Coordinates of C-alpha atoms and ligand atoms in Angstrom, one line a residue:
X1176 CA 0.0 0.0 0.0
X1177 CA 1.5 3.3 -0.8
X1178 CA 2.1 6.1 1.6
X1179 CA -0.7 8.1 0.3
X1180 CA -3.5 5.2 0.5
X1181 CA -2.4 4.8 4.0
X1182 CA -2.4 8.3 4.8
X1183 CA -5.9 8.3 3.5
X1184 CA -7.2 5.5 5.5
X1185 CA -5.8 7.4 8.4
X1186 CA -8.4 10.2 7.6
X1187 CA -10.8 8.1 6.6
X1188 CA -11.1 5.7 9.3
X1189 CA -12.0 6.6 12.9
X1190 CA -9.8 3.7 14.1
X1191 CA -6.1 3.7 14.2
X1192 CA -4.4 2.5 11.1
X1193 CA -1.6 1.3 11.8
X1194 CA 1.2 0.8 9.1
X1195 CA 4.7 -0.3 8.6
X1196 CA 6.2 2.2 9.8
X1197 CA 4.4 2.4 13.1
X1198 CA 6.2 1.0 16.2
X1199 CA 2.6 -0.7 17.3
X1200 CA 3.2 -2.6 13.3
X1201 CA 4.8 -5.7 14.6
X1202 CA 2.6 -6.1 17.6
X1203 CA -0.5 -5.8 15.6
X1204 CA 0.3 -8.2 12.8
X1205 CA 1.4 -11.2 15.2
X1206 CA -1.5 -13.3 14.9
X1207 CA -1.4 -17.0 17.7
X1208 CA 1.0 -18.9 15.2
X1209 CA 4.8 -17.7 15.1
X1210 CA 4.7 -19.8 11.7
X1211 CA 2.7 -16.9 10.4
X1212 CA 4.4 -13.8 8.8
X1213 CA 2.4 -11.8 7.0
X1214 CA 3.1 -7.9 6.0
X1215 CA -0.5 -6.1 5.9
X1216 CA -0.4 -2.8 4.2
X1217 CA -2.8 -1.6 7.2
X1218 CA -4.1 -3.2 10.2
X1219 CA -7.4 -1.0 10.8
X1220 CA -8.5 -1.5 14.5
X1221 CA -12.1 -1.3 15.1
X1222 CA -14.2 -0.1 17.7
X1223 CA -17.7 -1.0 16.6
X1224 CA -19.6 -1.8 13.5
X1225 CA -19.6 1.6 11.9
X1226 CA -15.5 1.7 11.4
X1227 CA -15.8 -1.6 10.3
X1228 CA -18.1 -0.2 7.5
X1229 CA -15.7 2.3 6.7
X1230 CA -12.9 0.1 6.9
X1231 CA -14.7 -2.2 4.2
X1232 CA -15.9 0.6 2.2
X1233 CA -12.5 2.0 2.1
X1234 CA -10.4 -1.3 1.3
X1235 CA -13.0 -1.6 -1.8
X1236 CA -13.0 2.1 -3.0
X1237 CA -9.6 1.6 -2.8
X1238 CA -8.7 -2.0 -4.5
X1239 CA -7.2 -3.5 -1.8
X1240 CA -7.4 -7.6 -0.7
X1241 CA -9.0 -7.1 3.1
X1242 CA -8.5 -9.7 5.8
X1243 CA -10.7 -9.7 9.0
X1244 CA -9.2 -10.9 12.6
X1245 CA -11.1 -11.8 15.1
X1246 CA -8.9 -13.9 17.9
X1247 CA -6.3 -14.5 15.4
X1248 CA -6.0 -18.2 16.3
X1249 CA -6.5 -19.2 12.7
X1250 CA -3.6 -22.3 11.6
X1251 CA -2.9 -20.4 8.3
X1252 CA -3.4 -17.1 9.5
X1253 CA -6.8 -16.0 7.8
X1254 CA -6.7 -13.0 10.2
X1255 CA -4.0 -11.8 8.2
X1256 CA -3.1 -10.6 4.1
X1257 CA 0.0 -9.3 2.3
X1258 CA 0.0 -6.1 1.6
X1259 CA -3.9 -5.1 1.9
X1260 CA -6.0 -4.3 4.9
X1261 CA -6.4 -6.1 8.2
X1262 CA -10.4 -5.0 9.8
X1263 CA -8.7 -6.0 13.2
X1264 CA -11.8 -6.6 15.5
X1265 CA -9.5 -7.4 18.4
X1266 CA -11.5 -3.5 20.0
X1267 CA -14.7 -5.3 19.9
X1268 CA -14.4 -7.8 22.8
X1269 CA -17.7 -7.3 25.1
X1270 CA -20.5 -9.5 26.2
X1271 CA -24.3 -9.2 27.1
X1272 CA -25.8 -11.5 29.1
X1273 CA -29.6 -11.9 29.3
X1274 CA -29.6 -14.7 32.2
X1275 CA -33.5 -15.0 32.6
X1276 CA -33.9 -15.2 28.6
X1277 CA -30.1 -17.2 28.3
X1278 CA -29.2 -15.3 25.9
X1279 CA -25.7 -14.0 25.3
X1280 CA -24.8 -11.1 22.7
X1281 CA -21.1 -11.2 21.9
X1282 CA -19.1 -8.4 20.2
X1283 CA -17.6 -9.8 16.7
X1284 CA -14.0 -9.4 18.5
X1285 CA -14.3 -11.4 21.4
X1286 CA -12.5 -14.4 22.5
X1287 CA -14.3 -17.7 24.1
X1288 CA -12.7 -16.3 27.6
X1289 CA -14.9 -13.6 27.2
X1290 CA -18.1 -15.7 26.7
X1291 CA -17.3 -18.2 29.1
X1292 CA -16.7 -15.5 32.0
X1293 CA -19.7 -13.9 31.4
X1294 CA -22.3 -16.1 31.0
X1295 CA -20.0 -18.8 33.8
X1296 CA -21.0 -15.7 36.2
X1297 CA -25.0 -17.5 35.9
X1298 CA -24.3 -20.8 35.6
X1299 CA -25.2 -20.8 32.2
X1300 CA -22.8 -21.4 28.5
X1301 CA -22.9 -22.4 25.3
X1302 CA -20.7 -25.2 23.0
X1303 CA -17.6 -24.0 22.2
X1304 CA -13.4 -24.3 21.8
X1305 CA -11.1 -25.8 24.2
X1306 CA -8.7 -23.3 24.1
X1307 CA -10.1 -20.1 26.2
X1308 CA -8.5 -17.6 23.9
X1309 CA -9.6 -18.6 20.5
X1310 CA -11.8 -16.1 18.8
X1311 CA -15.3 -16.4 18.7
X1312 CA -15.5 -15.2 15.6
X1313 CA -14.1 -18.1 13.6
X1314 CA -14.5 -20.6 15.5
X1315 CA -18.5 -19.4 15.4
X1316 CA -18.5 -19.4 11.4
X1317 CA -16.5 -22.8 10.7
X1318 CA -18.9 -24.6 13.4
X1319 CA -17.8 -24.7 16.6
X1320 CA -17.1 -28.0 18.4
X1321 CA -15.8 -28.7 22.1
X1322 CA -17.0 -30.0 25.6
X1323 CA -20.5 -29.4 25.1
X1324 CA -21.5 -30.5 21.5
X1325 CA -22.5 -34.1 22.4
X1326 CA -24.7 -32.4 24.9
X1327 CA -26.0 -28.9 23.2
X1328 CA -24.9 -29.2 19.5
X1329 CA -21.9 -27.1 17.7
X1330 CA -21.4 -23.5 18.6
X1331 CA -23.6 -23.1 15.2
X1332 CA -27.0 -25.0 16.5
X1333 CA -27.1 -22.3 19.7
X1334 CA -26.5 -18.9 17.0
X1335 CA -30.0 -17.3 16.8
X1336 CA -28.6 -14.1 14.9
X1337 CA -25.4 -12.5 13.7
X1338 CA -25.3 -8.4 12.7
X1339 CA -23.4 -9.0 9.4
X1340 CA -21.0 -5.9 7.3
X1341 CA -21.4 -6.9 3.9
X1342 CA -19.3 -6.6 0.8
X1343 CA -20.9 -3.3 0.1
X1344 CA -20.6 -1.9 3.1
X1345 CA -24.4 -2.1 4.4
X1346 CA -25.2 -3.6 8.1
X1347 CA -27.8 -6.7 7.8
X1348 CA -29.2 -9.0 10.6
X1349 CA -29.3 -12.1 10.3
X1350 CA -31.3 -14.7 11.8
X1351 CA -34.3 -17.6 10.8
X1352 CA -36.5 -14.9 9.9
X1353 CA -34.5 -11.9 8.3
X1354 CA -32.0 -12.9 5.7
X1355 CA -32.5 -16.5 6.1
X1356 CA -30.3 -18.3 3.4
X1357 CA -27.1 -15.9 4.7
X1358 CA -28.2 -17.1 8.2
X1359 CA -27.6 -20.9 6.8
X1360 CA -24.7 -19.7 5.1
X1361 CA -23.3 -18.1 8.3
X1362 CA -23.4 -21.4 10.1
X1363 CA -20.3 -23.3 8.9
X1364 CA -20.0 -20.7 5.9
X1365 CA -16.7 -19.4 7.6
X1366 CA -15.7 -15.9 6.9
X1367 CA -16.9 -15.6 3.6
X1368 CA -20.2 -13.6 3.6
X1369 CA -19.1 -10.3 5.6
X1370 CA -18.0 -8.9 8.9
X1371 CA -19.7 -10.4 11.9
X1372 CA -20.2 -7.4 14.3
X1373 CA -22.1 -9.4 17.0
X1374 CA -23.4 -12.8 17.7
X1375 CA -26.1 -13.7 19.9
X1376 CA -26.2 -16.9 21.4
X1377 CA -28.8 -19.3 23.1
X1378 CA -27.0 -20.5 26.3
X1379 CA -27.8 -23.5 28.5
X1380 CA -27.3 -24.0 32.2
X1381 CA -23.9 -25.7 32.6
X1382 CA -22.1 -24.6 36.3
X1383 CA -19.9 -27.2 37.1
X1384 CA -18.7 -30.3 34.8
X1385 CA -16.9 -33.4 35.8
X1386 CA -12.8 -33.8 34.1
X1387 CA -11.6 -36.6 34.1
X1388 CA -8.3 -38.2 32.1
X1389 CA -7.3 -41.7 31.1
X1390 CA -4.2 -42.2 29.9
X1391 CA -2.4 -45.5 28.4
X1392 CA 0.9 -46.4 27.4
X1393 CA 1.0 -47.0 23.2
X1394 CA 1.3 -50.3 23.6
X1395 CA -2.6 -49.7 24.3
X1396 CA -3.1 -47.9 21.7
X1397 CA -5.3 -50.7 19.5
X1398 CA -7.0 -51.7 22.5
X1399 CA -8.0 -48.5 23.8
X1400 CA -9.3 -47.2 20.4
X1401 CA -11.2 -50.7 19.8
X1402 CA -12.8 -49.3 23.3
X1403 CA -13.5 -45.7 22.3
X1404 CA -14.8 -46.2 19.3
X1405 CA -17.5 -48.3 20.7
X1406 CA -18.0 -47.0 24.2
X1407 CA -18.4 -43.0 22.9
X1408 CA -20.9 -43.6 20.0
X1409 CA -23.6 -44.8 22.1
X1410 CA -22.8 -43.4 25.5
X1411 CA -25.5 -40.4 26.5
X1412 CA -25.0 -37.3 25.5
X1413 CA -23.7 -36.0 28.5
X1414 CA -20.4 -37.8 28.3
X1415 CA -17.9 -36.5 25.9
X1416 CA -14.5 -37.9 25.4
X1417 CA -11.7 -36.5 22.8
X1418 CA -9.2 -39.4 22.0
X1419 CA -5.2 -37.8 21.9
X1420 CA -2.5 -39.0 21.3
X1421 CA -0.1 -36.8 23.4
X1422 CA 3.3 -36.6 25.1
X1423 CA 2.6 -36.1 29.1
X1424 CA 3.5 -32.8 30.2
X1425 CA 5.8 -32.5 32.9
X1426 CA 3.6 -30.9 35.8
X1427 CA 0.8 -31.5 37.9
X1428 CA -1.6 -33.5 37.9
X1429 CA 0.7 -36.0 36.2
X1430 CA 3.2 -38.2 38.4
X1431 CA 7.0 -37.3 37.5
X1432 CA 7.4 -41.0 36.4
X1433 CA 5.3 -40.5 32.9
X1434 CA 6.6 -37.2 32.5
X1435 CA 7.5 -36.5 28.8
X1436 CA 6.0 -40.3 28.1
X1437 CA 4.7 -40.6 25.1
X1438 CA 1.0 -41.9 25.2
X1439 CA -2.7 -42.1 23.8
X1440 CA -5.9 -41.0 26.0
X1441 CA -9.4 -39.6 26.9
X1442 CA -10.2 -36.1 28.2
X1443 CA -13.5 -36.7 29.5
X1444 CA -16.4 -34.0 30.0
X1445 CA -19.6 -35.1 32.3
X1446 CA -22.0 -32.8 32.1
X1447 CA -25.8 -32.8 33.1
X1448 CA -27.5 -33.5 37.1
X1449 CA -25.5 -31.0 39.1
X1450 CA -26.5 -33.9 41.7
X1451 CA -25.0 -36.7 39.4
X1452 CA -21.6 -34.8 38.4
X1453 CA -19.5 -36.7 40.8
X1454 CA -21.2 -39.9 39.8
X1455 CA -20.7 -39.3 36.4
X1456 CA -17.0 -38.5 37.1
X1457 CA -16.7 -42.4 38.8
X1458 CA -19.0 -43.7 35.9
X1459 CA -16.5 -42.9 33.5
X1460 CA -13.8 -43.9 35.3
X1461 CA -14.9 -47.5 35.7
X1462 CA -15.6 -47.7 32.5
X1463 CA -11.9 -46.6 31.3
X1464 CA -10.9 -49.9 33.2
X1465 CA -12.4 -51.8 30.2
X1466 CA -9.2 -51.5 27.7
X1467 CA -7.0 -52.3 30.9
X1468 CA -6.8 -49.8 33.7
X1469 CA -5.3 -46.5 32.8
X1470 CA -1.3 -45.9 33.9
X1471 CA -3.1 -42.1 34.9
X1472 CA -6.7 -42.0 35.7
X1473 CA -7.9 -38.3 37.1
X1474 CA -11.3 -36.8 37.6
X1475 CA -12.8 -34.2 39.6
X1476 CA -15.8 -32.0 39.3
X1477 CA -14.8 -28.2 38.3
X1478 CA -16.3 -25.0 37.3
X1479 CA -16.7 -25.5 33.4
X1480 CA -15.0 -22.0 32.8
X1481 CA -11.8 -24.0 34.4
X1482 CA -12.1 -26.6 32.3
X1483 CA -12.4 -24.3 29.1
X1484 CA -9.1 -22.7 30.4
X1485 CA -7.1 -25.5 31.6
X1486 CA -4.8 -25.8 28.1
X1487 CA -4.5 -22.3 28.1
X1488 CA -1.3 -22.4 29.8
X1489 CA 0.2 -25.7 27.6
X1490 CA -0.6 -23.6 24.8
X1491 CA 0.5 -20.0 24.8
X1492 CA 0.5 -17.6 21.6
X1493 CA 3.7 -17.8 19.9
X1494 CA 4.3 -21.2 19.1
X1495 CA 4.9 -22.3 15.6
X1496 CA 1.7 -24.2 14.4
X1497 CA 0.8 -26.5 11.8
X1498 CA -2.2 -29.0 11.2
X1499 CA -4.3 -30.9 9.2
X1500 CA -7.7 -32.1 9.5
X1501 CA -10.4 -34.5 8.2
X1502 CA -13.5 -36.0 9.2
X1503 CA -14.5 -39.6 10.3
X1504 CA -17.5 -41.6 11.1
X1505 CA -15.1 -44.7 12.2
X1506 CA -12.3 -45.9 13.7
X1507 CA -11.1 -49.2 10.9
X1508 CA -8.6 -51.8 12.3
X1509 CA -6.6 -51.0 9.7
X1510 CA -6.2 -47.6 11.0
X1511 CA -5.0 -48.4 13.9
X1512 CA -1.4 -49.0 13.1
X1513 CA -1.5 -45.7 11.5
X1514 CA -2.1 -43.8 15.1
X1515 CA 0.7 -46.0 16.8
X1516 CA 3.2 -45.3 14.2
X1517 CA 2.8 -41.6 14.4
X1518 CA 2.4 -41.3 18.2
X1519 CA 5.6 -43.2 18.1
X1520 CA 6.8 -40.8 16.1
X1521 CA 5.5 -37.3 17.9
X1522 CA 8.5 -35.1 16.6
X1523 CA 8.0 -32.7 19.4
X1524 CA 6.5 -32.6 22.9
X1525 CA 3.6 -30.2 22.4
X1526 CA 2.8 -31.8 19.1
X1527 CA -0.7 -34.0 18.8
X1528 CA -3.3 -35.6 17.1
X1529 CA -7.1 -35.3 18.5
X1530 CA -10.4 -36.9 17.5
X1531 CA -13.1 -34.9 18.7
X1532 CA -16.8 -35.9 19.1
X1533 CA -19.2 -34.5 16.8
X1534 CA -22.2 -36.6 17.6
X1535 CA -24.7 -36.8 20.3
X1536 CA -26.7 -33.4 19.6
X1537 CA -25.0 -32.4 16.5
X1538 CA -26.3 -35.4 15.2
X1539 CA -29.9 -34.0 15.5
X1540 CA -30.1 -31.2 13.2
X1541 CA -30.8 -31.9 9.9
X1542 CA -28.2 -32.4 6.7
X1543 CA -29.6 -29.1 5.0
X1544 CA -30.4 -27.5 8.6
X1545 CA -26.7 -25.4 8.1
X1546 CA -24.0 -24.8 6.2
X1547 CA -22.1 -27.8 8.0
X1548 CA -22.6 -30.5 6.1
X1549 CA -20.8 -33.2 8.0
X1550 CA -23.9 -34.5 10.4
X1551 CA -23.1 -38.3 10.3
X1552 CA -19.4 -37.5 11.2
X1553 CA -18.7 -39.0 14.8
X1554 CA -15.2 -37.6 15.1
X1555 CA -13.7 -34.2 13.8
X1556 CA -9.7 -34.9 14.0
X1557 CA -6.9 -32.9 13.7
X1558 CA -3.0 -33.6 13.2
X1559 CA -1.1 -31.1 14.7
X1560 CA 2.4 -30.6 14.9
X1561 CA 3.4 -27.4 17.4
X1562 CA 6.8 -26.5 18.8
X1563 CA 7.8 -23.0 20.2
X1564 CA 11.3 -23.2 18.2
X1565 CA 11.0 -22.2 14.9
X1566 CA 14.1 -24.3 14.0
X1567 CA 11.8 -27.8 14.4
X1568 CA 9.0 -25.5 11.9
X1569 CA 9.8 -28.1 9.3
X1570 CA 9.7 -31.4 11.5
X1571 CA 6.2 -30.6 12.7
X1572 CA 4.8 -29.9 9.2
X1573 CA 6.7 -32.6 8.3
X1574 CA 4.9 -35.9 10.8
X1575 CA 1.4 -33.9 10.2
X1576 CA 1.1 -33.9 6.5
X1577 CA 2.9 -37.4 6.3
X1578 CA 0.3 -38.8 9.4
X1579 CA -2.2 -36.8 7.4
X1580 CA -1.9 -38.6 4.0
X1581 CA -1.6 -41.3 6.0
X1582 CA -5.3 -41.5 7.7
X1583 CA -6.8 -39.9 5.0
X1584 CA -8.1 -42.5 3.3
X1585 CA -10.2 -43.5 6.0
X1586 CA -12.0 -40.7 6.3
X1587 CA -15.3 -39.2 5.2
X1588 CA -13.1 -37.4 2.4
X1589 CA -13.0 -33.6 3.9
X1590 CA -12.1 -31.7 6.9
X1591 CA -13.7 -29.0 9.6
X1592 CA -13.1 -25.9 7.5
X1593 CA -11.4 -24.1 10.8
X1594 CA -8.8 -27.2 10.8
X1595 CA -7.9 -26.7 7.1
X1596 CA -4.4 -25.7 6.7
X1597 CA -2.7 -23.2 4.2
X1598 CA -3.7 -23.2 0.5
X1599 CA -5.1 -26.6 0.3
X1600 CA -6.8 -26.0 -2.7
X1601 CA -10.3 -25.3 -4.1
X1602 CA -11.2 -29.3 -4.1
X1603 CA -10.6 -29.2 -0.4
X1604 CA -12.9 -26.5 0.4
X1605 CA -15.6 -28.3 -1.6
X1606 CA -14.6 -31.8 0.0
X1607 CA -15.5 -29.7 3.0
X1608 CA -19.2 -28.1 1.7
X1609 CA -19.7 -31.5 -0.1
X1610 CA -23.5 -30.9 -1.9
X1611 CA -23.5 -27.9 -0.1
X1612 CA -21.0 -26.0 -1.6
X1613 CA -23.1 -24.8 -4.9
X1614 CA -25.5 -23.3 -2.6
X1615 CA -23.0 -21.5 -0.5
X1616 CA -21.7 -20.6 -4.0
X1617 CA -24.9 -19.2 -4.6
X1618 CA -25.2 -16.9 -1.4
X1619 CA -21.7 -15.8 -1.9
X1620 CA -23.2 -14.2 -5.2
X1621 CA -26.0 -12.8 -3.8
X1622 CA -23.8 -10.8 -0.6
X1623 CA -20.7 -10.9 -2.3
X1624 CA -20.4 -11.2 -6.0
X1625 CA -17.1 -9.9 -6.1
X1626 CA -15.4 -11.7 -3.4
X1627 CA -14.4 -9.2 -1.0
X1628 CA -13.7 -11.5 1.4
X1629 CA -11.8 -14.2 -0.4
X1630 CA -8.9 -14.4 2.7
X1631 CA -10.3 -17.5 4.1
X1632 CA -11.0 -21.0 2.5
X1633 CA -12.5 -19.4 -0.2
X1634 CA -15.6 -20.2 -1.1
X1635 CA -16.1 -18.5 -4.8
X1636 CA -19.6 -16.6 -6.1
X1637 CA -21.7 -19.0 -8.4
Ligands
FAD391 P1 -8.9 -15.5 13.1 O1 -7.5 -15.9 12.6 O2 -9.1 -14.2 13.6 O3 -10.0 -15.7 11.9 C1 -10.1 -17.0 11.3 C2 -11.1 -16.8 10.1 O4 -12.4 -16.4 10.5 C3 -10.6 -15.8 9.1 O5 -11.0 -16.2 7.8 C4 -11.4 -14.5 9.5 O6 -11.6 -13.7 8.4 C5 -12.7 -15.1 10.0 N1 -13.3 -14.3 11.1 C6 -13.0 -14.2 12.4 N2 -13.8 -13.4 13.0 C7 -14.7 -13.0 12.1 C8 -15.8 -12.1 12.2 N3 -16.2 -11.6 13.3 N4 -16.5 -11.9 11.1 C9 -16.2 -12.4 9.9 N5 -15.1 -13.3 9.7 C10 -14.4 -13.5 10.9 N6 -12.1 -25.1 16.9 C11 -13.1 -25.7 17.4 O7 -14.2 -25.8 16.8 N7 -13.0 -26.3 18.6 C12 -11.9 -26.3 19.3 O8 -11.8 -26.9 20.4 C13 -10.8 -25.6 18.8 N8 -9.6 -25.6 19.5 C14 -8.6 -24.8 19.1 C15 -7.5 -24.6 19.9 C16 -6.4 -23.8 19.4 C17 -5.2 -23.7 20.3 C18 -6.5 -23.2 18.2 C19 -5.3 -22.4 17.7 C20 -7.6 -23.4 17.4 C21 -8.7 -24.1 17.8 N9 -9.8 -24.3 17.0 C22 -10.9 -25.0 17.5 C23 -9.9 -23.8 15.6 C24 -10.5 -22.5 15.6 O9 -11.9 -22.6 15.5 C25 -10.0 -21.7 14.4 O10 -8.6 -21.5 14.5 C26 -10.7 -20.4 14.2 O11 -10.5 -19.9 12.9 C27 -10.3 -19.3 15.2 O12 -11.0 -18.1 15.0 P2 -10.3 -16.7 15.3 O13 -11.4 -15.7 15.2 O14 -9.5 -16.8 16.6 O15 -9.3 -16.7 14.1

C-alpha cells in the first residue's frame, strides 16, 4: 500500500491505522501462530460496527485484498493478508448476558474467555473451543465443536442471529427470519459472507462439569481405540471424550514418572445432574478400566470455565503451528497401526493428534439445517504438529502432512473448515461443503459477487 493510501485510510477511518512504519506494526500483525508472517499494508482496529463499515468501504473504493481478525488463532493465519487491509476486531471484545432469557450477545471481536466468564457468572454457557482464547469469531462461522457439542450441539445450533458488514458496506441481521439463506450460510460458511459485528447466542445451564483423564501407554493404543470407538458412540450425551494422542507434560496432575511419556488417552467431559456430576466423574472412570486400567486416571468436578481454560497455559500464543484435519464416522482396524506409528513418532512434545466428538446433539439437526454438512461424522480430528522453536517448523509440518496422508483414506473425504491448513486448494474447500457448496456458492453471489472477502478457504460466487 502506498504512503498516500495509507495516509488516507488514516483520515478516513475513525480507528487507528496502523502501518509499517508504526512501532505498534509488529505487535498488531502477530496473529497465535509464530509460523505466520504476513506484511498487511494496514491493520485498521475497530471499535464498533460503523468503522468496520468504513474500513470495508475503504479497502474496496480503494482496491485493496481485506482480511478480517477476530482472535487471530487461525492455523494459516486467515486474520492476516500481504499487503492489503487487516479489519482487526480485536476492540470489539464485550459480552451481554440476558440470564433469565439465556441469551448471550457477543461483540464480533471477542475471545471464548470472554463468553465463558460472562455467561460462567449465571451458571449458564454455550458449546464451544477448548482453548479459552480462540476467537469467537471463527470458530462461530466454521462450526464450533468442544465439551458441550454431544450435549448442546456445535457453537452453530445455539447462533440465533449475527449483525453482518457486507461486501458493500451495508449492516444486515441475520437470523431464521431476516435474511435466512445468509443465516444458513453463516453457520459453517466461515468468513466468507461479511463482517460479523455481534453474535447472539442461546445459552444452556452448565455450572460445574466433571474432568476426568485416562491415559495409556502405546502399547494400548489398538486396545483403547477398539474401546473408544464403541464406548463414545452410544454413550448419553452428556459424556464427551476427545481421544489424543499426546506426550505427558511434565507438571501436575501428572506423576514425575510419565513425564514427557509418550501416550494415547481420553479427556473426559460429564456434564448434566449438578446432583450426578461426581457420579458421572466415577461412571466414567470404571468404565476406562475396560481397555485395561489406565497408567493415569484423574477426575474431579470443576467449574466448566476452568475446564475451558485448563490448556491455556500448555498452549500459549507464539508457538509455531501447523495441522491438518479431516472427518470420520469410524475408527477401521486397519487404522489403527496408522495412530501407533505416528504417536511413536511425535516429533515434538507439544505436538498432537485429536479426534473430537461430533455426535450426540450435532447429530440432530438436519443435513440441509446449516451450512455444516458433515452431520453423520462422529469424530472431527486434527493432526497437529506445534513447537515454540521455529528451527523444528519443518519437523512438525513434516509428521502432520505425512500422518495426514496417512489416515486420509479413512475418512469421510473432507475436513472442519477451521482445521484446514494453508492453501489446500479449491477441491478441499468443496470436499469440505460436499453438496453444499453450490448453494454456499450461490449466497456468496448474492452478498458478495465480487469476493471481498476471499482471505479464508474461499468459497467463490456461483
Ligand atoms: P482468526 O484468525 O481471527 O480468523 C479466522 C477466520 O475467521 C478468518 O478467515 C477470518 O476472516 C474469519 N473471522 C474471524 N472473526 C470474524 C468475524 N467476526 N466476522 C467475519 N469473519 C471472521 N475449533 C473448534 O471448533 N473447537 C476447538 O476446540 C478448537 N480448539 C482450538 C485450539 C487452538 C489452540 C487453536 C489455535 C484453534 C482451535 N480451534 C478449535 C480452531 C478455531 O476454530 C479456528 O482456528 C478459528 O479460525 C479461530 O477463530 P479466530 O477468530 O480466533 O481466528
Amino acid at each position: 500500500m502506498d504512503s498516500a493510501t495509507l495516509a488516507a485510510a488514516s483520515e478516513a477511518l475513525r480507528g487507528p491505522v496502523i502501518g509499517p512504519q508504526d512501532p505498534a506494526y509488529d505487535g498488531a500483525r502477530t496473529v497465535y501462530n509464530a509460523m505466520i508472517d504476513k506484511r498487511p499494508g494496514a491493520i485498521v482496529r475497530c471499535a464498533d460496527a460503523v468503522d468496520v463499515v468504513d474500513a470495508v468501504r475503504f479497502a474496496r473504493d480503494h482496491g485493496l485484498d481485506l482480511a478480517v481478525r477476530g482472535g487471530g488463532h487461525s492455523g494459516p493465519g486467515l486474520g492476516l493478508v500481504d499487503g492489503g487491509m487487516t479489519v482487526d476486531l480485536a476492540p470489539m471484545r464485550w459480552v451481554r448476558v440476558a440470564p433469565a432469557a439465556r441469551i448471550a450477545q457477543v461483540g464480533g471481536g471477542s475471545l471464548l474467555g470472554d463468553l465463558d466468564h460472562a455467561a460462567g457468572g449465571f451458571g449458564l454457557g454455550t458449546p464451544a473451543g477448548i482453548v479459552s482464547t480462540t476467537g469467537v469469531g471463527g470458530l462461530t462461522l466454521g462450526g464450533g465443536h468442544g465439551y458441550l457439542t454431544r450435549r448442546y450441539g456445535l457453537t452453530i445450533d445455539n447462533l440465533l442471529g449475527a449483525d453482518v458488514v457486507l461486501a458493500d458496506g451495508s449492516l444486515v441481521s441475520a437470523s431464521e427470519v431476516s435474511h435466512p439463506e445468509l443465516f444458513w450460510a453463516l453457520r459453517g460458511g466461515g468468513g466468507n459472507f461479511g463482517v460479523v459485528t455481534s453474535f447472539t447466542f442461546h445459552l444452556h445451564p452448565v455450572g460445574t462439569v466433571g474432568l476426568a483423564l485416562t491415559l495409556w501407554p502405546l502399547e494400548r493404543l489398538h486396545d483403547v481405540l477398539r474401546w473408544y470407538r464403541e464406548f463414545l458412540p452410544q454413550a448419553p450425551d452428556d459424556v464427551y471424550g476427545f481421544f489424543a494422542v499426546l506426550t505427558v507434560p511434565p507438571a501436575p496432575p501428572f506423576p514425575e514418572k510419565i513425564h514427557g511419556r509418550k501416550m494415547c488417552g481420553v479427556v473426559w467431559c460429564r456434564t448434566g445432574d449438578q446432583d450426578r456430576i461426581e457420579d458421572g466423574v466415577r461412571d466414567v472412570l470404571a468404565a476406562a478400566d475396560e481397555p485395561g486400567r489406565p497408567a493415569f486416571g484423574f477426575g474431579a468436578p470443576m467449574p466448566y470455565t476452568a475446564v475451558q481454560s485448563m490448556f491455556d497455559e500448555l498452549l500459549p500464543p507464539g508457538l509455531q503451528w501447523y495441522w491438518r484435519g479431516d472427518f470420520f464416522d469410524e475408527i477401521p482396524d486397519a487404522a489403527l497401526d496408522v495412530h501407533r506409528t505416528y504417536a511413536e513418532a511425535l516429533p515434538t512434545p507439544l505436538s498432537t493428534m485429536h479426534l473430537y466428538p461430533v455426535d450426540g446433539a450435532a447429530h440432530r439437526l438436519g443435513r440441509g439445517d446449516t451450512a455444516w454438512s458433515y452431520r453423520d461424522a462422529r469424530w472431527s480430528g486434527v493432526f497437529a504438529g506445534i513447537d515454540p522453536d521455529p528451527a523444528n517448523a519443518g519437523a512438525v509440518r513434516q509428521w502432520c502432512v505425512d500422518y495426514w496422508q496417512e489416515m486420509h483414506p479413512y475418512s469421510m473425504g473432507g475436513a472442519y473448515v477451521n482445521f484446514m491448513g494453508a492453501g489446500e486448494g479449491e477441491e478441499r474447500v468443496r470436499a469440505t461443503y460436499r453438496d453444499h457448496y453450490d448453494r454456499l456458492a450461490r449466497v456468496k453471489r448474492t452478498y458478495d459477487p465480487e469476493n471481498v472477502f476471499h482471505v479464508n478457504q474461499n468459497i467463490r460466487p456461483a
